[in-house]
CSV table of C-alpha atoms in Angstrom, one decimal:
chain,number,residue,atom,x,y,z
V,1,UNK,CA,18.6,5.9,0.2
V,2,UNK,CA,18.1,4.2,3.1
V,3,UNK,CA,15.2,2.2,3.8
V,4,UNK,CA,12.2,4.2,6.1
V,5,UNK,CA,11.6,2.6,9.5
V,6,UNK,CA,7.9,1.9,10.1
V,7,UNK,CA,7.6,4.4,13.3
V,8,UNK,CA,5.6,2.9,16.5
V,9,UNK,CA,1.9,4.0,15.2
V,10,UNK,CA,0.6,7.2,17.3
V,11,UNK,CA,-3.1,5.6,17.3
V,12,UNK,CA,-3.9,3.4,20.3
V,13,UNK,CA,-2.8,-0.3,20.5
V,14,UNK,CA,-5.7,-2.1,18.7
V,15,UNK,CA,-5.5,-4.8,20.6
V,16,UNK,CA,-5.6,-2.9,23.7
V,17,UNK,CA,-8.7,-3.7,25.5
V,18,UNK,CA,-11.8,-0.4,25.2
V,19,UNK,CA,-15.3,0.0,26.3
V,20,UNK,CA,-16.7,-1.1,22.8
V,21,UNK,CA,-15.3,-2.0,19.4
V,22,UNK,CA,-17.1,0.9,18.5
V,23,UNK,CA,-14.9,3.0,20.9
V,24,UNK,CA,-12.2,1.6,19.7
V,25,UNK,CA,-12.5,2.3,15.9
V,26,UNK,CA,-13.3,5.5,16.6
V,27,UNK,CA,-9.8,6.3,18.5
V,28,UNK,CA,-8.1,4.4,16.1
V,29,UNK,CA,-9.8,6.7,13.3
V,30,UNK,CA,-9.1,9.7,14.8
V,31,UNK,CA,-5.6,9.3,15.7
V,32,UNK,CA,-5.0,8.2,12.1
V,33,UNK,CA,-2.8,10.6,10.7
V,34,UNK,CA,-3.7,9.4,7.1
V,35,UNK,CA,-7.4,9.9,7.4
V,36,UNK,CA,-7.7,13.0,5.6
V,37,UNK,CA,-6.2,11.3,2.5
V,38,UNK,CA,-9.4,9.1,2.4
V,39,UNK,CA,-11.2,12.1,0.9
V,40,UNK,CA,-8.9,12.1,-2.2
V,41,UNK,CA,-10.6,8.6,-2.8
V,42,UNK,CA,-14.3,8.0,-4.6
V,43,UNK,CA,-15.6,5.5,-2.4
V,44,UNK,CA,-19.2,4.9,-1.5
V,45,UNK,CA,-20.6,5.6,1.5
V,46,UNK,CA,-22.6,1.9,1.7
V,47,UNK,CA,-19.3,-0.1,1.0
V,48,UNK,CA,-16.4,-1.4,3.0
V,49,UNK,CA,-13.8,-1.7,-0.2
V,50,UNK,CA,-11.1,-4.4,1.0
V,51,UNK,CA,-10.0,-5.4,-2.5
V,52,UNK,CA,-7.4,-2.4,-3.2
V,53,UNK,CA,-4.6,-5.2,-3.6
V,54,UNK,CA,-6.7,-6.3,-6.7
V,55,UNK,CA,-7.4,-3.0,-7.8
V,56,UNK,CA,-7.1,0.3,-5.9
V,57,UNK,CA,-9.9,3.3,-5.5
V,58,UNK,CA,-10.4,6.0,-8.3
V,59,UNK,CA,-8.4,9.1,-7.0
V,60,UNK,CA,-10.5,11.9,-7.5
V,61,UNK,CA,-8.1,13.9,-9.2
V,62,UNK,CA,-8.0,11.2,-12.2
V,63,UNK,CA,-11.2,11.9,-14.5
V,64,UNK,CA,-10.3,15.6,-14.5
V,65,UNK,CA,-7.0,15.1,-15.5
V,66,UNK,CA,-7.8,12.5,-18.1
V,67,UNK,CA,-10.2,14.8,-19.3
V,68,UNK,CA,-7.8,17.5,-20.0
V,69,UNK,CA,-5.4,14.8,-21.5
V,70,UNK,CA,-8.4,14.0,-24.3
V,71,UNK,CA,-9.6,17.2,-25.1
V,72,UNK,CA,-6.7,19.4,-25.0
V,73,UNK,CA,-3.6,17.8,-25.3
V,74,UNK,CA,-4.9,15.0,-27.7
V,75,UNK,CA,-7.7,16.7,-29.4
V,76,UNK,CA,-6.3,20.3,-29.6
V,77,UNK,CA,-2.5,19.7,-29.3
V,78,UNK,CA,-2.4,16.4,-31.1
V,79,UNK,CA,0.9,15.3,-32.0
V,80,UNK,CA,2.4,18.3,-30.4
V,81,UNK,CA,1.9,16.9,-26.9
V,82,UNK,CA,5.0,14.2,-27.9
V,83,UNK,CA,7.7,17.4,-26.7
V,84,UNK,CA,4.6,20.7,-25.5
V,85,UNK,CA,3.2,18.0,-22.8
V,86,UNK,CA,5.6,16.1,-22.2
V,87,UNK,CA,4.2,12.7,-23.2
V,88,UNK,CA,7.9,11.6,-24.1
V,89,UNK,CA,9.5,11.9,-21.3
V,90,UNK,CA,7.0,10.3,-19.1
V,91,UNK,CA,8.2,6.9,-18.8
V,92,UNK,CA,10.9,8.1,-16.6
V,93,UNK,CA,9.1,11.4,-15.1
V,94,UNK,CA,6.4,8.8,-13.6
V,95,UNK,CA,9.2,6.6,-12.9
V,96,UNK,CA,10.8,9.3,-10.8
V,97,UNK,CA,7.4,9.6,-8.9
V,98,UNK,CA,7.2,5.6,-7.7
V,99,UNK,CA,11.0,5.8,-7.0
V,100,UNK,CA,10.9,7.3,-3.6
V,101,UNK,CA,7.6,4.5,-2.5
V,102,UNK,CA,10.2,1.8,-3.3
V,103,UNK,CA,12.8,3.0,-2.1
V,104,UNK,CA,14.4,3.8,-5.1
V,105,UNK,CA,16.6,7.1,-6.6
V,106,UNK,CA,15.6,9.5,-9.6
V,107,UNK,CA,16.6,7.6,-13.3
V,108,UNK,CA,16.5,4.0,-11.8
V,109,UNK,CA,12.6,3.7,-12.8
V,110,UNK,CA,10.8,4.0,-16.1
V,111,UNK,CA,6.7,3.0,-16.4
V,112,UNK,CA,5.1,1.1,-19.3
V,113,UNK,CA,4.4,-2.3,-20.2
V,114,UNK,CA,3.2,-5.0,-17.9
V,115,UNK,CA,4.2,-6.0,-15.0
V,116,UNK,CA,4.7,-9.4,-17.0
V,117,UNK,CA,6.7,-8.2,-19.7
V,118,UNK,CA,9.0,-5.9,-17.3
V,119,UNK,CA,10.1,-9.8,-15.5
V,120,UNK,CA,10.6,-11.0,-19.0
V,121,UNK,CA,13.1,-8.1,-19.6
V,122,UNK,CA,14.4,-7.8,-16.2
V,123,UNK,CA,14.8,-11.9,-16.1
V,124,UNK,CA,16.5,-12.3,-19.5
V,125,UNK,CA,19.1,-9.4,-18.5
V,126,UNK,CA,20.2,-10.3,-15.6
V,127,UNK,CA,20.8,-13.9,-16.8
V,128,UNK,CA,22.9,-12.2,-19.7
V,129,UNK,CA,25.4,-10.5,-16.8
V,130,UNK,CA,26.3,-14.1,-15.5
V,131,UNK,CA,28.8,-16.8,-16.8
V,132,UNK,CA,27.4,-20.0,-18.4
V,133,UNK,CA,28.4,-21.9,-16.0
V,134,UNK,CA,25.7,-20.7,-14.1
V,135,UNK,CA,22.9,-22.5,-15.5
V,136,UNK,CA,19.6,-22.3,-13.0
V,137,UNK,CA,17.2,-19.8,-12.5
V,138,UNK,CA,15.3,-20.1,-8.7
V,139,UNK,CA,12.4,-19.1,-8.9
V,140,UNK,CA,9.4,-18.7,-6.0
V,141,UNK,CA,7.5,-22.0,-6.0
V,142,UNK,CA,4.5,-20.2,-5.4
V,143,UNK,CA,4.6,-17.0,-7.0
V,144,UNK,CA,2.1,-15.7,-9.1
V,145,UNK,CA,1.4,-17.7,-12.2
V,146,UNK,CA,2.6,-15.6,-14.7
V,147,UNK,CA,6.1,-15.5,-12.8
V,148,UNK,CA,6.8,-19.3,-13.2
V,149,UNK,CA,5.5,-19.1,-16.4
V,150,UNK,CA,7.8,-16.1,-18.1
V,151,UNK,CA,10.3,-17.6,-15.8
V,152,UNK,CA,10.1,-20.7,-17.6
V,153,UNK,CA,10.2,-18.9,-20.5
V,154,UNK,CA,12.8,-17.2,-19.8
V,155,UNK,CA,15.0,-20.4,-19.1
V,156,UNK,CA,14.3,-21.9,-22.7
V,157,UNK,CA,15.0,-18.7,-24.2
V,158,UNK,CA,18.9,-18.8,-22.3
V,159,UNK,CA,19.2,-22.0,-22.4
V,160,UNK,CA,19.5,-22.3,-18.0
V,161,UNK,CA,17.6,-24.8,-16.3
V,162,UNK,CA,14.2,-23.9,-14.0
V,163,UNK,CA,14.5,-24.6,-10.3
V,164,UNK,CA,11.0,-23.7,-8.3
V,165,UNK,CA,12.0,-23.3,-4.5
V,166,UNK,CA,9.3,-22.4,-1.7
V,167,UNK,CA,10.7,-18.9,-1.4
V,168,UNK,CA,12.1,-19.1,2.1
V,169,UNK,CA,14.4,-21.9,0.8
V,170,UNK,CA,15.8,-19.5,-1.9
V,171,UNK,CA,18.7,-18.0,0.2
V,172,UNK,CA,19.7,-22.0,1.2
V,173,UNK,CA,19.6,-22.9,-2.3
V,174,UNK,CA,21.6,-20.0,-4.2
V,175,UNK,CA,24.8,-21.7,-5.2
V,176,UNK,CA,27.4,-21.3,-8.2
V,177,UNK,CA,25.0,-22.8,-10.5
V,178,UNK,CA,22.4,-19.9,-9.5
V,179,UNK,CA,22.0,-17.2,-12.5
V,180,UNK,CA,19.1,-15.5,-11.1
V,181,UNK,CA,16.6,-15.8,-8.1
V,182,UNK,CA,12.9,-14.6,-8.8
V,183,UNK,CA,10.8,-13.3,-6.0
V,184,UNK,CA,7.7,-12.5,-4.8
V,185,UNK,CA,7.8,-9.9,-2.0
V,186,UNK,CA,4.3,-11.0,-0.9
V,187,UNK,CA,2.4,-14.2,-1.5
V,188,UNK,CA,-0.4,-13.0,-3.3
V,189,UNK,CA,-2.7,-15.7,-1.5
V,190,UNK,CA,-1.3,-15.8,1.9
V,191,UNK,CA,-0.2,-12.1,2.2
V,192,UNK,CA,3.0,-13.6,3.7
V,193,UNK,CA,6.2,-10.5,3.3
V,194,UNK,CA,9.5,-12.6,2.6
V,195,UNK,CA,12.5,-11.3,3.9
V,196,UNK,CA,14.2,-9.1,1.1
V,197,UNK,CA,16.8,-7.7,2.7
V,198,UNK,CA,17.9,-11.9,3.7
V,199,UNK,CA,17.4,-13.3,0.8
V,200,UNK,CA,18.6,-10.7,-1.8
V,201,UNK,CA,22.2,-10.9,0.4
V,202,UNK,CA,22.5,-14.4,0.2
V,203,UNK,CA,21.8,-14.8,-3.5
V,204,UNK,CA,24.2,-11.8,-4.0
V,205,UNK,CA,26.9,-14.1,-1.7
V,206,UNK,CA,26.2,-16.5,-4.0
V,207,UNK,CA,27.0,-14.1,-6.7
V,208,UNK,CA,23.8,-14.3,-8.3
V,209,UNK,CA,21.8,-11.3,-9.3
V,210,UNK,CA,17.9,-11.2,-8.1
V,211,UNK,CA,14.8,-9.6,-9.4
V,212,UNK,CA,11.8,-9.2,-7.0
V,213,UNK,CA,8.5,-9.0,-7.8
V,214,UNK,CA,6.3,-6.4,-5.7
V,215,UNK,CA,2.8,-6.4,-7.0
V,216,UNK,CA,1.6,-7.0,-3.9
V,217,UNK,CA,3.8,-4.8,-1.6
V,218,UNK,CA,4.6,-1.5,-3.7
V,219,UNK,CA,2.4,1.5,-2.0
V,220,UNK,CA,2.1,-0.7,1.1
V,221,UNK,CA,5.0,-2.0,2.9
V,222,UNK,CA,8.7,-0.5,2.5
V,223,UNK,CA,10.9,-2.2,0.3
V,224,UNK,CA,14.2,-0.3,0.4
V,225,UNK,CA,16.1,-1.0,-3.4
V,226,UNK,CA,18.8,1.2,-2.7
V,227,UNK,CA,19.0,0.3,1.2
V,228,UNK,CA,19.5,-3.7,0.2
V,229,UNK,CA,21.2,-3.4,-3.3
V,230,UNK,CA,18.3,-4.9,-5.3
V,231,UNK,CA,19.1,-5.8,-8.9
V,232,UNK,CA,16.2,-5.5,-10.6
V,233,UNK,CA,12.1,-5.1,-9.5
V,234,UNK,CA,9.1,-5.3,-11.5
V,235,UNK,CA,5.9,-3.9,-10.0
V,236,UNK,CA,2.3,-3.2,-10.9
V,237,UNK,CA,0.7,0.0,-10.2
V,238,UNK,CA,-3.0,-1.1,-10.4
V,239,UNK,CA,-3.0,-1.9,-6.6
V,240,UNK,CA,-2.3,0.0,-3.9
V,241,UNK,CA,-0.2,3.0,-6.3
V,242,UNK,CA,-4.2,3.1,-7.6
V,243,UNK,CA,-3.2,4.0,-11.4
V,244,UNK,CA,-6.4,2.3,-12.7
V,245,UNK,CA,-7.1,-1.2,-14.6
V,246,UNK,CA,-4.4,-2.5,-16.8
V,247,UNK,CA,-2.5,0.5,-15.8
V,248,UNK,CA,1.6,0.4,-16.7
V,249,UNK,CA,4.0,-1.4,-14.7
V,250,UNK,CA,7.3,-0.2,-13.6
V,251,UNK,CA,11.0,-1.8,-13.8
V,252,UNK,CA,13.6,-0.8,-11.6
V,253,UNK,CA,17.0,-1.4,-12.4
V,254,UNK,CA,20.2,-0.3,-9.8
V,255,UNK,CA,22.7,2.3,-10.9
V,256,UNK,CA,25.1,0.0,-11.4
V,257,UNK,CA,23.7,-2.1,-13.1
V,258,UNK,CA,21.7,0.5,-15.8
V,259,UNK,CA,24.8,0.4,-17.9
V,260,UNK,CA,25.0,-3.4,-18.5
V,261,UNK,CA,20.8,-3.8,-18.8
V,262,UNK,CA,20.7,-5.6,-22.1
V,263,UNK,CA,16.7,-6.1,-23.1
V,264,UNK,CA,15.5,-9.0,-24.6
V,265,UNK,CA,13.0,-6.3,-26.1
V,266,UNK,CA,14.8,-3.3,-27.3
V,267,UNK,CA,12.3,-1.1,-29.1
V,268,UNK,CA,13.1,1.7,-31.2
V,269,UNK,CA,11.4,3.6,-27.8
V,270,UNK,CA,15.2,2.5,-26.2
V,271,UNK,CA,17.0,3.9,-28.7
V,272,UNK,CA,19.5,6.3,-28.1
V,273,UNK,CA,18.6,8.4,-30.8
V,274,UNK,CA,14.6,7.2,-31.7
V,275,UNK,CA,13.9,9.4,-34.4
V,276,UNK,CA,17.4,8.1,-36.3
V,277,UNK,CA,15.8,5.6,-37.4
V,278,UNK,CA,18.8,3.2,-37.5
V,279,UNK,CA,18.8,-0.4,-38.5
V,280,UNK,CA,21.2,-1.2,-35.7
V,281,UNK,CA,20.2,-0.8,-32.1
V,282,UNK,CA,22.0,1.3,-29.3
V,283,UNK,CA,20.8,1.5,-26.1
V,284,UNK,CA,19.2,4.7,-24.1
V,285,UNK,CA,21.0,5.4,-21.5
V,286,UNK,CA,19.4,5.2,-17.8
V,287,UNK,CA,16.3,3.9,-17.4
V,288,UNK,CA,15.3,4.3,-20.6
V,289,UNK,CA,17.1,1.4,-21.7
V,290,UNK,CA,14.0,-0.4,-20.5
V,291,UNK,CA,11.4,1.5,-22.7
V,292,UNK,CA,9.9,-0.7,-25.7
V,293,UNK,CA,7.7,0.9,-27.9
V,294,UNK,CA,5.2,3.8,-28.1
V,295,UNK,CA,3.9,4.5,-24.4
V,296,UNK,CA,0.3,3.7,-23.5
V,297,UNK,CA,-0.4,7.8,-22.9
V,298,UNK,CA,-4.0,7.9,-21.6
V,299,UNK,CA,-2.8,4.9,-18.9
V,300,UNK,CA,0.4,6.5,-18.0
V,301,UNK,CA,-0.9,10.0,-17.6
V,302,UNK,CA,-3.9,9.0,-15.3
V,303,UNK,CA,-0.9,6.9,-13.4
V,304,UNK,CA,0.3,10.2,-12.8
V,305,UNK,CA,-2.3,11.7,-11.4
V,306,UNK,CA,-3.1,9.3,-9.4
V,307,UNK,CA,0.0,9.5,-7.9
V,308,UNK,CA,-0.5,13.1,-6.5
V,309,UNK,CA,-2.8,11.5,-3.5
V,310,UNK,CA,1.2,10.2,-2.6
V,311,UNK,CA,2.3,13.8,-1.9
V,312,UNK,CA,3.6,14.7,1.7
V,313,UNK,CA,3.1,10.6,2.9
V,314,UNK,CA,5.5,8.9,4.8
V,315,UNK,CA,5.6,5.3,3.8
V,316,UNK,CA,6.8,4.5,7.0
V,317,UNK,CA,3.8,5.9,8.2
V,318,UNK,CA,1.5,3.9,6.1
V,319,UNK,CA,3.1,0.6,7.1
V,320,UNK,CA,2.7,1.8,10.7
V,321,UNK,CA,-1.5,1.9,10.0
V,322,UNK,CA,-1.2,-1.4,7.9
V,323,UNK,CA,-0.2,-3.0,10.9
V,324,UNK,CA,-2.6,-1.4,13.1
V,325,UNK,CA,-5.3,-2.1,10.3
V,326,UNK,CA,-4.4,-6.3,10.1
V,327,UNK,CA,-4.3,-6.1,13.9
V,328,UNK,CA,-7.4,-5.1,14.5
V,329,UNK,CA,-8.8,-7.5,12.1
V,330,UNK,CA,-7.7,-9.9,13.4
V,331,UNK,CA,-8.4,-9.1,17.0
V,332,UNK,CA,-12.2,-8.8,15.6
V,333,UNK,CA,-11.8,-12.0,13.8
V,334,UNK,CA,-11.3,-13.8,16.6
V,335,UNK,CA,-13.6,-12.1,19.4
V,336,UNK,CA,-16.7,-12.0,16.9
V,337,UNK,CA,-16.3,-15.5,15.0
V,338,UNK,CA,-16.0,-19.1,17.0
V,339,UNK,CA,-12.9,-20.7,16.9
V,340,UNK,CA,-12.1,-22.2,13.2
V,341,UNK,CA,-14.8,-20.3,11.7
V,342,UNK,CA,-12.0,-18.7,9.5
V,343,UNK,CA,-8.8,-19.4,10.4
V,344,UNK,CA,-6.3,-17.0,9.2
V,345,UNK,CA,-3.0,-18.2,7.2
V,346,UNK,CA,-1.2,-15.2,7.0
V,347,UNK,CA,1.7,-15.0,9.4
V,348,UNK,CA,0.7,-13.2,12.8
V,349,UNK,CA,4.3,-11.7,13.4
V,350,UNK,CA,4.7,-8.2,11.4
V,351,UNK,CA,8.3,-9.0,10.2
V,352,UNK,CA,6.1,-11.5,8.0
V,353,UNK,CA,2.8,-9.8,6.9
V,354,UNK,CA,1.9,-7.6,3.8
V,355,UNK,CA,-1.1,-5.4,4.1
V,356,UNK,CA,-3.6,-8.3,2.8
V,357,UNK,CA,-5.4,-11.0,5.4
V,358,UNK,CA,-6.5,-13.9,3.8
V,359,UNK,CA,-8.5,-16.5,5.8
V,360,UNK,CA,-9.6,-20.1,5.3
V,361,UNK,CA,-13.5,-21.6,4.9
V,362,UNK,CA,-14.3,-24.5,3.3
V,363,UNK,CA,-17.1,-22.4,1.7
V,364,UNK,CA,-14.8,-19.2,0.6
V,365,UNK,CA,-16.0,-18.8,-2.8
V,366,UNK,CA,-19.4,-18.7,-1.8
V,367,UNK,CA,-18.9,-16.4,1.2
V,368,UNK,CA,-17.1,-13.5,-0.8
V,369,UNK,CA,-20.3,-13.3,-2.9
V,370,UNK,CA,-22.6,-12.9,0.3
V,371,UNK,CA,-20.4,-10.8,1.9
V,372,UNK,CA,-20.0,-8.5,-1.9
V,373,UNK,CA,-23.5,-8.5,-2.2
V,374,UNK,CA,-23.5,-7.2,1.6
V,375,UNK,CA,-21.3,-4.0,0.9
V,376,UNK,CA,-17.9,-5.8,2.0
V,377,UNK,CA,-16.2,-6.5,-1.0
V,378,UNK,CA,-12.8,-8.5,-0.8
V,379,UNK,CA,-12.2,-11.3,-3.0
V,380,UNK,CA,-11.7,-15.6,-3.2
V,381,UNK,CA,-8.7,-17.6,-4.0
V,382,UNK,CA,-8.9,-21.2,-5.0
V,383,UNK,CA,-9.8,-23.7,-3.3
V,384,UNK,CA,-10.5,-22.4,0.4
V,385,UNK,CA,-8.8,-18.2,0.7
V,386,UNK,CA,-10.7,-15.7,1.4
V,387,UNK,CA,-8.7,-12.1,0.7
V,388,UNK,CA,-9.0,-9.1,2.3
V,389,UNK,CA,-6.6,-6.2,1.3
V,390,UNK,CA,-5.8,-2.8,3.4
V,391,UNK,CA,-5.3,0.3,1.9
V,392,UNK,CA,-4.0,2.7,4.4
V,393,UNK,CA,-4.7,6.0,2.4
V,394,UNK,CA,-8.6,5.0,2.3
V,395,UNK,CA,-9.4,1.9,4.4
V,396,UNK,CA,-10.9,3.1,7.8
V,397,UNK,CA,-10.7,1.2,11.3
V,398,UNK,CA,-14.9,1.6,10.9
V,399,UNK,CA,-14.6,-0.1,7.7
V,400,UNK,CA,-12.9,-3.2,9.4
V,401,UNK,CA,-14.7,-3.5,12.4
V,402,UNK,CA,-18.4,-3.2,9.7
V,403,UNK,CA,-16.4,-6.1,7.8
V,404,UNK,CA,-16.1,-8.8,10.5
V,405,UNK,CA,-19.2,-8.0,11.8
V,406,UNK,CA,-20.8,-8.6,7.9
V,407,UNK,CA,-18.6,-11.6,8.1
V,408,UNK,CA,-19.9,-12.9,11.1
V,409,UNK,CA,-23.4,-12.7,9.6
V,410,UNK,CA,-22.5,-14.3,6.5
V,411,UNK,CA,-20.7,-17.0,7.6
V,412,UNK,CA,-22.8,-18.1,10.9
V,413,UNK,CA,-26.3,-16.7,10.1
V,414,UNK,CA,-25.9,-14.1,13.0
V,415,UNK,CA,-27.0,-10.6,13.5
V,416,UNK,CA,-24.2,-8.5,14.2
């Protein structure tokens, strides 16, 4: 599959110049071709919600559905719902659904777990595939905690060596003693995209598989698996997929490399034959290889449904009103606060940005509480980061020109 092209956005250049912001969020809003998915969302009226890479909006289809999972297919159904509801099968059915928004084919994908446990598996595997000789694992040097740390983990457990590298040095450092490369897509603090398509070539030249993390860029930014022969991902789907808290991750795994995955966790749920019982274990095959035990139903079902609000989107078209979105906060940013208020440290070129702005104030951890407590909720990042995430299927061009102005207020004093 190859990897969707963000199209030039059909709403007016945000930084082009209008009689009013006003004016200008209001074009923006109604050019949006999105903005009809905001009603699939339950969002409140008094609240400018720009903490969806944290965790996304309810979909509104989700308490209904959930409902029906409880009372019918567990509570009428009951153990019938394994083969009547298909509970078994959807692992991979779910799977199939996240495939196409990471640019992925049908059987590469199975959900469960955590996005933590998924690295573990995907890390361990892929270090399995390579020679001994091969005896480092490069990991991002500022990934997400719980990346090092498995990482780390992982490296004990193989008996390879752990080598942190900021991740634009990765593709310079992968070498013949490179087993595996560990990435983040996007810097959870600084919202800065690394170049996947770059660095996953250059490990690959250096015969190395990689496995990319994308938390942070799944439902937001187009990653293209297929298009750039990715390995292995891991990916949460609390964010912008919306699935709900502690919702299950997803692996991906490519085609080729489905038959070779060899789990450092294989459950009797990646068995070939489950209900055999064996003592000995023989892999699923497909993406099943990377189940583990007894699916999380209830989490994995409302997953599902929250999915539907997907249906009919482009995700080229959501990158296009990302852009447009980070733009135009930014533009505001600067016309509404003085210079080094808040400067922002996430990259300015779009080759280089997620769909999260964070900014720097010496006072950020007491600002996101005065700016939570004034409807604008993003969040803080140790020591100085204040985030702001942007979710194109609900956040609004209104919503980011009421944010800097609340900003504005909160950080200077002023009326705005």
């Amino acid at each position: 599959m190859a990897e969707p092209t963000a199209p030039e956005p059909t709403a007016p250049d945000p930084t082009a110049p209008d009689p009013t912001p006003d004016a200008r969020a209001a074009a923006l809003d109604a050019a949006d071709p999105l903005r009809d998915r905001r009603a699939a969302f339950v969002l409140d009226d008094d609240t400018v919600y720009l903490d969806g890479n944290s965790l996304g909006a309810l979909p509104r289809a989700v308490p209904g559905r959930l409902a029906e999972v409880v009372t019918h297919e567990w509570g009428r159904l009951r153990i019938r719902s394994w083969t009547e509801s298909g509970w078994w099968t959807a692992p991979e059915r779910v799977g199939d659904r996240i495939a196409p928004l990471v640019g992925s084919g049908p059987g590469q994908v199975v959900v469960g777990d955590s996005t933590s446990v998924n690295l573990f598996k995907a890390l361990v595997a892929a270090v399995r595939t390579v020679p001994d000789d091969r005896d480092e694992i490069l990991v991002d040097a500022a990934s997400f905690p719980t990346d090092g740390y498995l990482a780390r983990s992982a490296a004990r457990l193989t008996g390879r060596a752990l080598r942190p590298v900021p991740a634009g040095g990765i593709a310079a450092a992968a070498g013949p003693r490179t087993a595996v490369a560990l990435v983040n897509h996007v810097d959870y603090r600084t919202g800065e995209l690394h170049d996947l398509p770059g660095i996953t070539a250059a490990v690959h030249a250096a015969g190395a598989p990689v496995v990319w993390d994308l938390c942070h860029s799944a439902g937001a930014v187009p990653v293209g698996l297929d298009a750039h022969r990715v390995d292995y991902a891991v990916g949460c789907t609390y964010k912008y997929l919306n699935g709900g808290p502690g919702a299950p991750a997803f692996l991906a795994v490519r085609p080729d490399r489905l038959a070779a995955f060899d789990s450092p966790l294989p459950g009797w749920n990646s068995h070939a034959d489950p209900f055999a019982m064996a003592a000995d274990h023989t892999p699923a095959d497909g993406a099943a290889r990377g189940r583990v035990g007894t699916p999380d139903i209830l989490s994995l079902l409302a997953l599902d449904a929250a999915l539907d609000v997907w249906d009919g989107v482009d995700i080229a078209a959501v990158r296009a009103k990302s852009l447009a979105l980070t733009d135009f906060f930014l533009d505001r940013v600067a016309a509404e606060l003085p210079p080094g208020t808040a400067p922002s440290v996430t990259p300015a070129d779009h080759a280089r940005r997620g769909s999260q702005i964070a900014l720097r104030h010496p006072d950020a951890a007491a600002v996101t509480q005065r700016l939570i407590a004034a409807g604008v909720v993003g969040d803080f990042r140790p020591p100085d980061l204040l985030r702001f995430g942007f979710t194109p299927l609900y956040t609004s061009f209104a919503d980011v020109l009421r944010a800097v102005r609340v900003l504005r207020r909160v950080t200077l004093g002023a009326e705005g």
